[in-house]
Tab-separated table of C-alpha atoms and ligand atoms in Angstrom:
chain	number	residue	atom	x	y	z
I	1	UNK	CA	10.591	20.334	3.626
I	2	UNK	CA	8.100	19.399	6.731
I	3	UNK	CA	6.160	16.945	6.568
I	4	UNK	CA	3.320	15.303	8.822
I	5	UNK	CA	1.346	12.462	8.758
I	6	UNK	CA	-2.866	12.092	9.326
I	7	UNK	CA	-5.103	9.578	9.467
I	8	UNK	CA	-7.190	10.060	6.370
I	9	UNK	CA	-10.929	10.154	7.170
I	10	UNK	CA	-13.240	7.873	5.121
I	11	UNK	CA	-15.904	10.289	5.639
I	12	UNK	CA	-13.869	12.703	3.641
I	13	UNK	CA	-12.915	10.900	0.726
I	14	UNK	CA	-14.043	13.236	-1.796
I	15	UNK	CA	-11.125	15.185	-0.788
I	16	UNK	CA	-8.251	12.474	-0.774
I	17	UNK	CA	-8.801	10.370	-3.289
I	18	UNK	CA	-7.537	11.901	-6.317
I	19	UNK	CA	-4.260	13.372	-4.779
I	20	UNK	CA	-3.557	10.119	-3.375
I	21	UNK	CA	-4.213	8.051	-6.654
I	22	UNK	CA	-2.323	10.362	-8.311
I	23	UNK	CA	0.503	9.574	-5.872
I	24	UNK	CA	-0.080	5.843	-6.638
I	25	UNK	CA	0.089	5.797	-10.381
I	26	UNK	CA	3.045	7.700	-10.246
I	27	UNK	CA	4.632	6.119	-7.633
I	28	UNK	CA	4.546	2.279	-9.634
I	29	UNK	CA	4.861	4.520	-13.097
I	30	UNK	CA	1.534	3.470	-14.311
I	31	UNK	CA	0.246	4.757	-17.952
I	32	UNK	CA	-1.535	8.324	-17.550
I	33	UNK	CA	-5.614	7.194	-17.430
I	34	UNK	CA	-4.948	4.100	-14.880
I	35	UNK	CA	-6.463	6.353	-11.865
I	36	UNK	CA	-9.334	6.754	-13.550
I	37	UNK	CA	-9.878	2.530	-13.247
I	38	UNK	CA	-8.845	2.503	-9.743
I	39	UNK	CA	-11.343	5.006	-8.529
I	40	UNK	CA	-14.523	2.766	-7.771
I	41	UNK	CA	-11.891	-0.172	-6.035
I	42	UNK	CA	-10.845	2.507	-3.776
I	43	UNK	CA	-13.874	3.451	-2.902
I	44	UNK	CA	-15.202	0.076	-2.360
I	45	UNK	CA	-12.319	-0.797	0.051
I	46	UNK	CA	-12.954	1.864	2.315
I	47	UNK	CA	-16.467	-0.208	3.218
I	48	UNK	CA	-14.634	-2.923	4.174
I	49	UNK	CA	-14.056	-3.953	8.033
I	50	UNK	CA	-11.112	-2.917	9.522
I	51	UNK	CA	-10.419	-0.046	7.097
I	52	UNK	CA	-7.703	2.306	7.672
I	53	UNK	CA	-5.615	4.913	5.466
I	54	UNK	CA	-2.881	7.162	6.419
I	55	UNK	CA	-0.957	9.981	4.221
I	56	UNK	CA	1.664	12.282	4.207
I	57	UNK	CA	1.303	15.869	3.583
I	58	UNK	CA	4.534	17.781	2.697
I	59	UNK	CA	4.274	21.523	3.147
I	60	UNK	CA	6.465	23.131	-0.625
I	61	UNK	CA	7.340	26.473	-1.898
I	62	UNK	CA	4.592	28.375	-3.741
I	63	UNK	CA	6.697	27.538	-6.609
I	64	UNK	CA	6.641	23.986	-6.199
I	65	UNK	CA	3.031	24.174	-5.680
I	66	UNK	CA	2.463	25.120	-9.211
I	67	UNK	CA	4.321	22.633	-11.177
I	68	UNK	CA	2.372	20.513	-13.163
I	69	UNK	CA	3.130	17.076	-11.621
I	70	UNK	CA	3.223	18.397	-7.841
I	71	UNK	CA	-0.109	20.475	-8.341
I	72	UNK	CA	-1.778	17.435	-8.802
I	73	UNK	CA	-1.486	16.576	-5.460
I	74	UNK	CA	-2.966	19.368	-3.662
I	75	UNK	CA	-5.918	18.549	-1.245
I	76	UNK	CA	-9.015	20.233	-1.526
I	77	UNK	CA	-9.911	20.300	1.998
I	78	UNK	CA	-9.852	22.683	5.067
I	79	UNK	CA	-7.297	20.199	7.305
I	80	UNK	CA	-4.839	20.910	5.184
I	81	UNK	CA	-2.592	23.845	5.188
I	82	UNK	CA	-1.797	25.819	2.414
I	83	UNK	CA	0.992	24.690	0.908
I	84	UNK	CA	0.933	21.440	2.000
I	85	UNK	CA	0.316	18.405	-1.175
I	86	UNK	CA	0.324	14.451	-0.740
I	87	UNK	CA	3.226	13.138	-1.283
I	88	UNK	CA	2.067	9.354	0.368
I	89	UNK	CA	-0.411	6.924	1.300
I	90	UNK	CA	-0.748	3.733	2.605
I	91	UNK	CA	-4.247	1.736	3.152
I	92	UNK	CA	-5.596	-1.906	4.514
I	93	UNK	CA	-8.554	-3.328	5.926
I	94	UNK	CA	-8.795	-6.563	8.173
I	95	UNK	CA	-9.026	-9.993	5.322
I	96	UNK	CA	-11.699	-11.753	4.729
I	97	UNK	CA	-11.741	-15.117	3.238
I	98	UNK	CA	-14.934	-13.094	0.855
I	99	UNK	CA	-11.988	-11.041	-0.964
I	100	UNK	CA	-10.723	-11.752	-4.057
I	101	UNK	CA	-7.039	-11.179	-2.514
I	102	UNK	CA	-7.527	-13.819	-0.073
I	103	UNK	CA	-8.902	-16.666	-2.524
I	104	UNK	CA	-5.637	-15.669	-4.647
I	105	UNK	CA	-3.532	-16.287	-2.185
I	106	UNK	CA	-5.379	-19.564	-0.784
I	107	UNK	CA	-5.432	-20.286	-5.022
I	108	UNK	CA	-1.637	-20.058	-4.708
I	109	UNK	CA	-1.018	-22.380	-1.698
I	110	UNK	CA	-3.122	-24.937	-2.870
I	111	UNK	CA	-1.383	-24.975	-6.457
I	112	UNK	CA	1.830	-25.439	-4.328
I	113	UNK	CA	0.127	-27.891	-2.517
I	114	UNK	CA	-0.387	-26.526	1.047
I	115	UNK	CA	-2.627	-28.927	3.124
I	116	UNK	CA	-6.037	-26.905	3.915
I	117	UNK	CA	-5.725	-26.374	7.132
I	118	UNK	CA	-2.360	-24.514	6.847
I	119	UNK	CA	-4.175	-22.568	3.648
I	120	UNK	CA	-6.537	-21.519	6.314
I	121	UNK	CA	-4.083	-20.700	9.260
I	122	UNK	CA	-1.950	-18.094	6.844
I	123	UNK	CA	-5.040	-16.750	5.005
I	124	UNK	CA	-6.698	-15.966	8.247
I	125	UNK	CA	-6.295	-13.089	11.320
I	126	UNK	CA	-4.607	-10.660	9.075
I	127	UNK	CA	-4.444	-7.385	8.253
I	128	UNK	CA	-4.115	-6.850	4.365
I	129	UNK	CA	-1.828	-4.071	3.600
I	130	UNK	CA	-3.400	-2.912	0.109
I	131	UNK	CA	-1.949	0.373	-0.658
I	132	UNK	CA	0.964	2.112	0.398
I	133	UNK	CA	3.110	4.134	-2.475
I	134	UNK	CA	5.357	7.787	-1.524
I	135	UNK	CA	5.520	9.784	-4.642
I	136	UNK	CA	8.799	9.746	-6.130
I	137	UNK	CA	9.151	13.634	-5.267
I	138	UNK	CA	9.192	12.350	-1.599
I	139	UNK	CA	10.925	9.141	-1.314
I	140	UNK	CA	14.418	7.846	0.159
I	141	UNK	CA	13.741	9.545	3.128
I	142	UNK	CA	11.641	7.676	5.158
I	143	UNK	CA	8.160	8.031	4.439
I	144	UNK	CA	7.595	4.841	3.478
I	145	UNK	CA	8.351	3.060	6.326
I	146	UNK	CA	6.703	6.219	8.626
I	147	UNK	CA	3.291	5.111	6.766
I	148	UNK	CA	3.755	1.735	7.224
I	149	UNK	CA	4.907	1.694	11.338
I	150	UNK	CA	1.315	4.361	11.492
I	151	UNK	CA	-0.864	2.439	9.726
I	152	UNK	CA	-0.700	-0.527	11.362
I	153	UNK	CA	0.159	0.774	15.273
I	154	UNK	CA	-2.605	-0.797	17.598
I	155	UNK	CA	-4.107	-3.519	15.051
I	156	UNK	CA	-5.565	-6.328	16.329
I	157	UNK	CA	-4.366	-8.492	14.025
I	158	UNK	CA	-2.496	-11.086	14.464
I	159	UNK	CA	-0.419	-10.756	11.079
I	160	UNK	CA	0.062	-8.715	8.285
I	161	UNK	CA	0.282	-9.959	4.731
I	162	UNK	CA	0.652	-7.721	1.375
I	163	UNK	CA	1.659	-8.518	-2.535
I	164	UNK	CA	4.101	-7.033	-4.201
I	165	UNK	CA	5.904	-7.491	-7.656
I	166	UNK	CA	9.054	-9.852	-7.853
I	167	UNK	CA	11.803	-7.897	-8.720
I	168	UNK	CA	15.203	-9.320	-10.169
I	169	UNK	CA	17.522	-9.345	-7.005
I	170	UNK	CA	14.706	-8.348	-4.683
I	171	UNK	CA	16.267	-4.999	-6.039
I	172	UNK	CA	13.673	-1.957	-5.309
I	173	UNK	CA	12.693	0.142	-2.442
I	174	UNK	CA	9.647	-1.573	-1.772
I	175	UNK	CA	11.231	-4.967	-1.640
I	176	UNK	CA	14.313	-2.976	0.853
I	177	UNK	CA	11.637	-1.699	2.808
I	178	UNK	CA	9.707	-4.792	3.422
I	179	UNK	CA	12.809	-6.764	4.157
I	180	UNK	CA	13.936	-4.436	6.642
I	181	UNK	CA	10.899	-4.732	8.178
I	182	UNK	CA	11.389	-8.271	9.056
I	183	UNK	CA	8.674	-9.565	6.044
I	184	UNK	CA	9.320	-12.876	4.820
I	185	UNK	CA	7.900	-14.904	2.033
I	186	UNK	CA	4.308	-16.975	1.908
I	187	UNK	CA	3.995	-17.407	-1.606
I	188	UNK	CA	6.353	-16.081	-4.127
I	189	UNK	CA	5.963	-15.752	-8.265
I	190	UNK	CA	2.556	-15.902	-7.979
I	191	UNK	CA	0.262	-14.665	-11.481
I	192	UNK	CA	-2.804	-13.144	-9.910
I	193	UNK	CA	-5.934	-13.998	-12.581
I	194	UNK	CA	-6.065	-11.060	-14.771
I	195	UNK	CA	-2.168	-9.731	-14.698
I	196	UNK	CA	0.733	-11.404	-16.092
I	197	UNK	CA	3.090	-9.947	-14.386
I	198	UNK	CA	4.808	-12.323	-11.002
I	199	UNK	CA	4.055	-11.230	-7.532
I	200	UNK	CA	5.042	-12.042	-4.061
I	201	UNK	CA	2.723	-11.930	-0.958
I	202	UNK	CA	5.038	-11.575	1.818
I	203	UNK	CA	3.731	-11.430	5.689
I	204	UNK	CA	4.857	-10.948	8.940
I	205	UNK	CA	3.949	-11.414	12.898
I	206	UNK	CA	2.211	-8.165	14.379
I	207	UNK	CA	3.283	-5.755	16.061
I	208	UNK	CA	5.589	-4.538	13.770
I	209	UNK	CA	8.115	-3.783	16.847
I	210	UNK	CA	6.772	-7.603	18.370
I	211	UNK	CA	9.165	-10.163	18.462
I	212	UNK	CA	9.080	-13.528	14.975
I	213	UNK	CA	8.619	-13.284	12.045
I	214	UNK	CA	5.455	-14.782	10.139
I	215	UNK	CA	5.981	-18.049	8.271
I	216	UNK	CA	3.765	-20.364	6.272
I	217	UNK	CA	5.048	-23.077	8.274
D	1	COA	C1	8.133	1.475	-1.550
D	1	COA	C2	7.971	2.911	-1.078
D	1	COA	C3	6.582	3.096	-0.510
D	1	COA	C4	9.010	3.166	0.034
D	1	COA	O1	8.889	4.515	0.461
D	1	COA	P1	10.204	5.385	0.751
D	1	COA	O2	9.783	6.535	1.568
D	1	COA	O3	10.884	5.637	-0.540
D	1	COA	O4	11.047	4.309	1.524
D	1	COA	P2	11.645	4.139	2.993
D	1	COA	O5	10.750	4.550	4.084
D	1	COA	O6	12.083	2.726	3.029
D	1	COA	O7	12.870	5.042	2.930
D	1	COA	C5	13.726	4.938	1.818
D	1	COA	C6	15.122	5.165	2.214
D	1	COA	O8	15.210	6.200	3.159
D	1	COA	C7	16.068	5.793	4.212
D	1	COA	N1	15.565	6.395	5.459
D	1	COA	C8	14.834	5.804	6.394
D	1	COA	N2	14.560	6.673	7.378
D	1	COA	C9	15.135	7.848	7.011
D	1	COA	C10	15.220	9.111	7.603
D	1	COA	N3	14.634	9.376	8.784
D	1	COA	N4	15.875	10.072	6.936
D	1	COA	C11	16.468	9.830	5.762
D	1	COA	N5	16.415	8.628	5.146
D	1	COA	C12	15.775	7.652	5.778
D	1	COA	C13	15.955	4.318	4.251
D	1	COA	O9	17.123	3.749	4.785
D	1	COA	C14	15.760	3.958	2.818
D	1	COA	O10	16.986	3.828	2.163
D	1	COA	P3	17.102	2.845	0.898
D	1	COA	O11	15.996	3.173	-0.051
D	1	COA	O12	18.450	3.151	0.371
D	1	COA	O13	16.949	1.466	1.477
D	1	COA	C15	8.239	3.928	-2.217
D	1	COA	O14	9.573	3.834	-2.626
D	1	COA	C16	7.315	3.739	-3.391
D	1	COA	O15	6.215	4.249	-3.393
D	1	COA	N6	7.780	2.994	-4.421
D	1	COA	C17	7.036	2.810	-5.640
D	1	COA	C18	5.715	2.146	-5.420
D	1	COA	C19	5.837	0.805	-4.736
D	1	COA	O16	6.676	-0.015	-5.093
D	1	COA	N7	4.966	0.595	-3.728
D	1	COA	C20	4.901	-0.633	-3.033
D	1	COA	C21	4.107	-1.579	-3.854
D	1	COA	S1	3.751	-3.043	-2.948
């Protein structure tokens, strides 16, 4: 299986999108119909400053090409080859104290009673990681972390902060990934408005390869 990774162009969207939502839904095992909710949010995000995407395109077998769940994620676009499908994606743009991410997060701090000026160190100079799901087809060897190190190469943030769902034991790829990656915590078992479900922004110091960790301290 060989696999590459591109910058995905905004410009070209048209061609991306629905291979690469796919890849998302499946990826956090979303009900069947959620892409078709997520569509417009995507497509709003790419307007925002700072914007970047990346993917990775795995070249299969014709055979593979055809079944139902992998067909799915064929581009329909000249740059790629054949044979090649999605099988990843990770996206960001820089925050912006305007996004409904960011007042969550400064919601959260406050609740757990954060002064305001350290609400406004943590919840400023980053780069939100929004996105960034491999397709179960394609995981456990690598990807995710390949995505991740592209992605954000050459930001000039000074941070990077994402949210994620607490998991019992911190027990999921995601969580292994992130961890590995030197993350730490900002604001754990948070309840965004809207979803019940408990979430954990996590951040760390940029570069990825620089030295410290991020802290809310
Ligand atoms: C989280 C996610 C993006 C990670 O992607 P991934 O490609 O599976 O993960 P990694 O890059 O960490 O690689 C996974 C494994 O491959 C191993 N690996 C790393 N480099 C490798 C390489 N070159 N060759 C083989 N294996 C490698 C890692 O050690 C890791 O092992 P582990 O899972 O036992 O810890 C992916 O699992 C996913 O989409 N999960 C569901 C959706 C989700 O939770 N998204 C994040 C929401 S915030």
């Amino acid at each position: 299986m060989s696999t590459r990774l591109i910058a995905l162009p905004a410009a070209e969207v048209n061609a991306w999108l629905d291979p690469a939502i796919h890849t998302y839904v499946t990826a956090m095992r979303y009900p069947r119909g959620t892409e078709h909710t997520r569509v417009d949010l995507w497509r709003n995000h790419l307007t925002r400053s700072g914007w970047t995407a990346v993917a990775a395109l795995t070249t299969v077998s014709a055979t593979e090409l055809f079944r139902p769940g992998l067909s799915r994620l064929r581009l329909d676009t000249e740059w790629a080859h054949d044979r090649e499908i999605l099988v990843g994606v990770a996206y960001g743009y820089t925050g912006a104290a305007d996004q409904w991410w960011n007042r969550q997060l400064r919601r959260g701090l406050a609740g757990r009673g954060y002064p305001t000026p350290q609400v406004d160190a943590i919840t400023s100079d980053y780069f939100e990681l929004t996105e960034l799901h491999v397709h179960p087809y394609a995981q456990g060897r690598g990807l995710g972390e390949a995505l991740l190190t592209t992605l954000v190469a050459g930001r000039p943030e000074a941070r990077i902060l994402l949210s994620t769902p607490e998991v019992h034991g911190e027990r999921n790829r995601a969580w292994s990934l992130y961890r590995r990656m030197g993350f730490v915590d900002v604001l754990r078992h948070y309840t965004f408005v809207g979803d019940p479900r408990p979430f954990a922004f996590l951040g760390r110091n940029l570069p990825l390869g620089g030295p410290g960790p991020a802290s809310p301290e």
